[in-house]
Short mmCIF file of C-alpha atoms and ligand atoms in Angstrom, two decimals:
data_model
loop_
_atom_site.label_atom_id
_atom_site.label_comp_id
_atom_site.label_asym_id
_atom_site.label_seq_id
_atom_site.Cartn_x
_atom_site.Cartn_y
_atom_site.Cartn_z
CA MET A 1023 10.34 -85.62 13.27
CA VAL A 1024 12.49 -82.72 11.90
CA ASP A 1025 12.33 -82.61 7.91
CA GLN A 1026 15.68 -82.34 6.53
CA GLN A 1027 14.11 -80.41 3.90
CA SER A 1028 13.07 -77.88 5.86
CA GLY A 1029 16.74 -76.59 6.78
CA LEU A 1030 17.40 -75.26 10.66
CA ARG A 1031 14.29 -75.88 12.49
CA PHE A 1032 13.49 -73.15 15.54
CA ASP A 1033 11.43 -73.41 17.89
CA VAL A 1034 10.11 -70.29 20.26
CA ILE A 1035 8.41 -70.88 23.84
CA THR A 1036 6.94 -67.34 24.37
CA LEU A 1037 4.31 -65.62 25.60
CA PHE A 1038 4.10 -63.10 22.51
CA PRO A 1039 4.32 -65.10 19.64
CA ASP A 1040 3.00 -62.12 17.40
CA LEU A 1041 6.23 -60.17 18.60
CA VAL A 1042 8.43 -63.36 17.29
CA TRP A 1043 6.68 -63.47 13.86
CA SER A 1044 6.73 -60.06 13.78
CA VAL A 1045 10.28 -59.68 13.52
CA ALA A 1046 10.70 -63.14 11.64
CA GLY A 1047 8.49 -61.59 8.91
CA CYS A 1048 11.36 -59.39 7.72
CA GLY A 1049 14.94 -59.46 5.77
CA VAL A 1050 17.42 -61.89 5.62
CA VAL A 1051 15.19 -64.04 8.31
CA GLY A 1052 11.74 -63.69 6.25
CA ARG A 1053 13.63 -64.92 3.23
CA ALA A 1054 15.25 -67.78 4.48
CA LEU A 1055 11.35 -69.42 6.04
CA GLU A 1056 10.16 -68.20 1.99
CA ARG A 1057 13.18 -70.47 0.84
CA GLY A 1058 12.39 -73.11 3.34
CA LEU A 1059 16.45 -72.70 4.93
CA ILE A 1060 15.11 -72.11 8.27
CA SER A 1061 11.23 -73.15 10.11
CA LEU A 1062 10.06 -71.29 12.88
CA GLN A 1063 6.96 -72.37 15.35
CA CYS A 1064 6.12 -70.37 18.26
CA THR A 1065 4.40 -72.15 21.51
CA SER A 1066 2.46 -70.18 24.12
CA PRO A 1067 2.82 -71.37 27.81
CA ARG A 1068 -0.51 -69.78 27.97
CA ASP A 1069 -2.11 -72.61 25.75
CA PHE A 1070 -1.36 -75.11 28.25
CA THR A 1071 -2.98 -73.75 31.45
CA HIS A 1072 -6.27 -74.97 32.80
CA ASP A 1073 -7.80 -72.22 34.54
CA VAL A 1074 -10.16 -69.10 33.22
CA HIS A 1075 -7.45 -66.82 33.43
CA ARG A 1076 -4.65 -68.92 31.31
CA THR A 1077 -2.94 -67.71 34.46
CA VAL A 1078 1.19 -67.89 33.56
CA ASP A 1079 2.49 -66.20 36.19
CA ASP A 1080 2.53 -66.11 40.33
CA ARG A 1081 4.20 -64.10 43.22
CA PRO A 1082 7.55 -64.98 43.95
CA TYR A 1083 8.40 -67.05 47.12
CA GLY A 1084 10.39 -64.85 49.53
CA GLY A 1085 7.77 -61.71 48.41
CA GLY A 1086 9.02 -58.81 46.54
CA PRO A 1087 7.82 -56.89 42.97
CA GLY A 1088 7.19 -58.61 40.37
CA MET A 1089 6.22 -61.99 38.98
CA VAL A 1090 7.80 -65.32 38.09
CA MET A 1091 6.56 -67.61 35.13
CA LYS A 1092 4.82 -70.20 36.83
CA PRO A 1093 6.93 -73.78 36.05
CA ASP A 1094 3.47 -75.88 35.36
CA ALA A 1095 2.21 -74.47 32.18
CA LEU A 1096 6.12 -73.66 30.82
CA LEU A 1097 7.33 -77.27 31.91
CA ALA A 1098 4.04 -78.67 29.06
CA ALA A 1099 4.82 -76.45 26.43
CA ILE A 1100 8.34 -77.33 26.97
CA ARG A 1101 7.36 -81.10 26.83
CA VAL A 1102 5.17 -80.63 23.61
CA VAL A 1103 7.58 -78.67 21.88
CA ARG A 1104 10.53 -81.40 22.42
CA ARG A 1105 8.43 -84.23 21.20
CA SER A 1106 8.82 -82.24 17.69
CA ASN A 1107 12.49 -80.43 18.14
CA PRO A 1108 15.22 -82.46 19.42
CA GLY A 1109 17.45 -79.69 19.67
CA PRO A 1110 19.24 -78.43 22.66
CA LEU A 1111 16.84 -76.18 24.86
CA VAL A 1112 18.41 -72.47 25.13
CA TYR A 1113 17.23 -69.75 27.45
CA MET A 1114 17.72 -66.18 27.14
CA SER A 1115 18.66 -64.54 29.87
CA PRO A 1116 21.22 -61.59 31.21
CA GLN A 1117 22.52 -64.63 33.93
CA GLY A 1118 23.19 -66.56 30.53
CA ARG A 1119 26.84 -66.96 29.35
CA PRO A 1120 27.57 -64.09 27.06
CA LEU A 1121 26.87 -65.06 23.30
CA THR A 1122 29.53 -64.80 20.66
CA GLN A 1123 30.32 -65.19 17.01
CA VAL A 1124 31.48 -68.58 17.60
CA ARG A 1125 28.65 -69.81 19.27
CA MET A 1126 26.51 -68.46 16.73
CA ARG A 1127 28.49 -70.89 13.97
CA GLN A 1128 28.50 -73.76 16.63
CA PHE A 1129 24.55 -73.40 16.57
CA ALA A 1130 24.50 -72.92 12.57
CA GLN A 1131 25.53 -76.20 12.55
CA VAL A 1132 23.14 -78.34 14.98
CA PRO A 1133 19.65 -79.38 13.05
CA ALA A 1134 17.24 -77.49 15.83
CA LEU A 1135 17.23 -75.08 18.59
CA ILE A 1136 14.26 -74.72 21.19
CA LEU A 1137 14.54 -70.95 22.36
CA LEU A 1138 12.93 -69.78 25.47
CA ALA A 1139 11.81 -66.47 26.12
CA GLY A 1140 10.85 -65.17 29.65
CA ARG A 1141 9.23 -62.47 30.78
CA TYR A 1142 8.21 -60.77 34.05
CA GLU A 1143 11.04 -61.12 36.81
CA GLY A 1144 12.02 -64.63 34.79
CA ILE A 1145 11.00 -68.39 35.51
CA ASP A 1146 10.80 -70.70 37.75
CA GLU A 1147 14.39 -71.91 38.69
CA ARG A 1148 13.45 -75.60 38.60
CA VAL A 1149 12.62 -74.88 34.94
CA ILE A 1150 16.00 -74.34 34.28
CA ASP A 1151 17.01 -77.23 36.52
CA LEU A 1152 15.23 -79.70 34.69
CA GLU A 1153 14.72 -78.42 30.97
CA VAL A 1154 17.04 -75.79 30.14
CA ASN A 1155 20.56 -77.26 28.14
CA GLU A 1156 22.17 -73.63 27.86
CA GLU A 1157 21.64 -70.33 29.02
CA CYS A 1158 22.71 -67.31 26.70
CA SER A 1159 23.03 -64.09 27.15
CA LEU A 1160 23.36 -61.01 24.61
CA GLY A 1161 25.17 -58.69 26.77
CA ASP A 1162 24.84 -57.36 30.51
CA TYR A 1163 21.24 -55.43 30.12
CA VAL A 1164 18.27 -56.21 31.16
CA LEU A 1165 15.27 -56.39 28.43
CA SER A 1166 11.20 -56.60 29.30
CA GLY A 1167 11.39 -60.28 27.90
CA GLY A 1168 13.59 -62.79 26.23
CA GLU A 1169 11.78 -62.57 22.66
CA LEU A 1170 14.22 -60.15 20.96
CA ALA A 1171 17.12 -61.67 22.84
CA ALA A 1172 15.94 -65.01 20.76
CA MET A 1173 15.40 -63.48 17.35
CA ALA A 1174 18.87 -61.81 17.54
CA VAL A 1175 20.05 -65.48 17.77
CA ILE A 1176 17.64 -66.67 15.30
CA ASP A 1177 19.02 -63.41 12.92
CA GLY A 1178 22.34 -64.24 13.78
CA VAL A 1179 22.47 -67.83 13.07
CA THR A 1180 20.30 -67.87 9.79
CA ARG A 1181 22.48 -65.32 8.22
CA LEU A 1182 25.35 -67.80 8.45
CA LEU A 1183 22.99 -70.80 6.75
CA PRO A 1184 24.53 -71.50 3.15
CA GLY A 1185 22.10 -69.89 0.69
CA ALA A 1186 20.72 -67.25 3.12
CA LEU A 1187 22.11 -64.34 1.76
CA GLY A 1188 22.46 -62.82 -1.90
CA HIS A 1189 25.56 -62.72 -3.93
CA ASP A 1190 26.35 -58.77 -2.69
CA GLU A 1191 25.91 -60.06 0.63
CA SER A 1192 28.82 -61.75 2.61
CA ALA A 1193 28.87 -63.39 6.11
CA VAL A 1194 32.46 -64.55 5.37
CA GLN A 1195 34.11 -60.56 5.83
CA ASP A 1196 31.90 -59.22 8.64
CA SER A 1197 33.13 -58.04 12.22
CA PHE A 1198 34.02 -61.14 14.37
CA THR A 1199 34.49 -63.56 11.44
CA ASP A 1200 38.11 -62.94 12.40
CA GLY A 1201 37.65 -61.89 15.88
CA LEU A 1202 38.24 -58.60 14.81
CA LEU A 1203 36.18 -55.11 13.97
CA ASP A 1204 34.96 -54.63 10.48
CA CYS A 1205 36.68 -51.99 8.37
CA PRO A 1206 34.83 -48.83 7.25
CA HIS A 1207 32.57 -48.71 3.88
CA TYR A 1208 32.03 -46.09 1.28
CA THR A 1209 29.69 -46.06 -1.59
CA ARG A 1210 28.75 -43.32 -3.92
CA PRO A 1211 28.87 -40.05 -3.68
CA ASP A 1212 32.54 -39.48 -3.82
CA CYS A 1213 31.48 -36.26 -1.88
CA VAL A 1214 29.27 -36.13 1.10
CA GLU A 1215 29.36 -32.77 2.66
CA GLY A 1216 32.61 -31.78 2.29
CA LEU A 1217 33.90 -35.63 2.97
CA GLY A 1218 35.65 -37.82 0.68
CA VAL A 1219 36.52 -41.40 -0.09
CA PRO A 1220 39.81 -42.85 0.72
CA ALA A 1221 42.24 -42.94 -2.45
CA VAL A 1222 42.84 -46.51 -2.04
CA LEU A 1223 39.37 -47.61 -2.37
CA LYS A 1224 39.29 -45.78 -6.03
CA SER A 1225 42.70 -47.53 -6.71
CA GLY A 1226 41.70 -50.46 -8.38
CA ASP A 1227 44.50 -51.94 -6.90
CA HIS A 1228 42.58 -55.30 -5.09
CA ALA A 1229 46.32 -56.14 -2.77
CA VAL A 1230 46.44 -52.72 -1.54
CA ILE A 1231 42.49 -52.50 -0.84
CA ALA A 1232 42.92 -55.81 0.80
CA ARG A 1233 45.88 -54.33 3.04
CA TRP A 1234 44.38 -51.50 3.73
CA ARG A 1235 41.16 -53.00 5.16
CA ARG A 1236 43.05 -55.73 7.29
CA LYS A 1237 45.34 -52.65 8.57
CA GLN A 1238 41.25 -50.62 9.56
CA SER A 1239 40.58 -53.84 11.17
CA LEU A 1240 43.34 -54.33 13.19
CA GLY A 1241 43.64 -50.48 14.26
CA LEU A 1242 39.85 -49.78 15.12
CA THR A 1243 39.73 -52.79 16.79
CA TRP A 1244 42.82 -51.40 19.01
CA LEU A 1245 41.38 -48.21 19.12
CA LYS A 1246 37.33 -49.45 20.01
CA ARG A 1247 37.73 -52.82 21.80
CA PRO A 1248 41.43 -53.12 23.01
CA ASP A 1249 39.76 -56.23 24.88
CA LEU A 1250 39.49 -58.25 21.52
CA LEU A 1251 43.22 -57.91 20.71
CA LYS A 1252 44.30 -58.99 24.20
CA ASN A 1253 44.15 -62.95 24.07
CA ARG A 1254 44.77 -62.87 20.29
CA ILE A 1255 48.31 -63.26 18.85
CA LEU A 1256 49.05 -61.03 15.90
CA GLN A 1257 50.96 -62.62 12.69
CA PRO A 1258 53.95 -60.45 11.94
CA VAL A 1259 51.99 -58.77 8.95
CA GLU A 1260 49.30 -58.13 11.49
CA GLN A 1261 51.59 -56.34 13.92
CA ALA A 1262 53.48 -54.24 11.17
CA LEU A 1263 50.13 -53.15 9.99
CA LEU A 1264 48.83 -52.17 13.06
CA ALA A 1265 52.02 -50.30 14.27
CA GLU A 1266 51.32 -48.67 10.72
CA PHE A 1267 47.94 -47.40 12.02
CA ILE A 1268 48.81 -46.37 15.39
CA GLN A 1269 51.89 -44.69 14.15
CA GLU A 1270 49.40 -42.25 11.34
CA TYR A 1271 47.21 -42.25 14.30
CA LYS A 1272 49.41 -40.84 16.68
CA VAL A 1273 50.39 -38.18 13.99
CA LEU A 1274 46.97 -37.48 13.45
CA SER A 1275 46.03 -36.69 16.75
CA GLU A 1276 49.20 -34.59 17.16
CA VAL A 1277 47.99 -32.03 14.62
CA LYS A 1278 44.14 -32.27 15.39
CA PRO A 1279 43.35 -31.82 19.49
C1 9WO B 1848 14.94 -58.61 35.76
C2 9WO B 1848 15.74 -57.73 36.85
C3 9WO B 1848 15.77 -56.81 37.70
C4 9WO B 1848 17.02 -56.42 38.56
C5 9WO B 1848 17.96 -57.33 38.72
C6 9WO B 1848 17.80 -58.33 37.57
C7 9WO B 1848 17.07 -59.04 36.79
N1 9WO B 1848 17.28 -59.61 36.07
C8 9WO B 1848 16.02 -59.43 35.36
C9 9WO B 1848 15.44 -60.41 34.20
O1 9WO B 1848 16.29 -61.03 33.87
N2 9WO B 1848 14.02 -60.34 33.59
C10 9WO B 1848 13.85 -61.09 32.99
C11 9WO B 1848 13.10 -60.85 31.32
C12 9WO B 1848 13.75 -63.00 32.96
C13 9WO B 1848 13.62 -63.29 31.89
C14 9WO B 1848 13.59 -62.85 30.56
N3 9WO B 1848 13.62 -61.13 30.43
C15 9WO B 1848 14.92 -60.68 30.12
C16 9WO B 1848 15.58 -61.66 29.09
N4 9WO B 1848 15.32 -59.87 29.94
N5 9WO B 1848 16.43 -59.39 29.13
C17 9WO B 1848 16.78 -60.45 28.95
C18 9WO B 1848 17.94 -60.65 28.03
C19 9WO B 1848 18.13 -61.85 27.22
C20 9WO B 1848 19.49 -62.23 26.78
N6 9WO B 1848 20.48 -61.40 26.75
C21 9WO B 1848 19.86 -59.89 27.46
C22 9WO B 1848 19.13 -59.67 27.69
#
């Protein structure tokens, strides 16, 4: 049973548990594990094989290059994990629905998740039919396996859990909490190879600073990720800030080119 005290329970089904653990030991996820905010278990389908070679892959029906993850050991591993993890099984693959910060926030609300990391050219489709609750993608590119994608989910979800970040870190003001890109950040020294810090950030006027940051977020989203603004209705205040940014940007690009 899921221990309520042990926080969000992650199970990763993977042929490379060492890879998962090597990533999980570091940073925010490592600390969350130490503090019991999350728990993590890895299960390898290889431990559910019965032949001497511990075979987990086989040639694809229909021919062609590459191998496919065999369904038998994989299904056995999934069913053992399901006995102690009641969460949805998420298969990480480029065929999945693109992950978003909204989905990360939803995952952070569930008590348990099972992440399936494939290898080779993929898993037998019938495992998807029988056991996969959701297929998720990080983006339109192919990795050599789903482990790093599974770790991206664990990382993105863990940092949203209450108490996962230190006082100085903040999950509230990041990129995408608001559907916009983050504003630029600066720290000491005041001058780096001739480049200074926007004066407003040294003004001490928190209202003016907040306004500048909002304007930068809107403006940089307009410049770098206009797709994010497409399906979004800007408040009148935001409209005005973006208009200001665009005006300044046009003036700058007239003197600069
Ligand atoms: C290989 C491949 C080759 C040519 C055209 C399409 C292709 N897709 C794949 C493929 O999906 N390989 C996978 C390797 C099988 C499942 C696990 N692997 C994986 C997962 N690679 N990349 C991911 C992944 C997961 C989530 N978000 C981005 C990438």
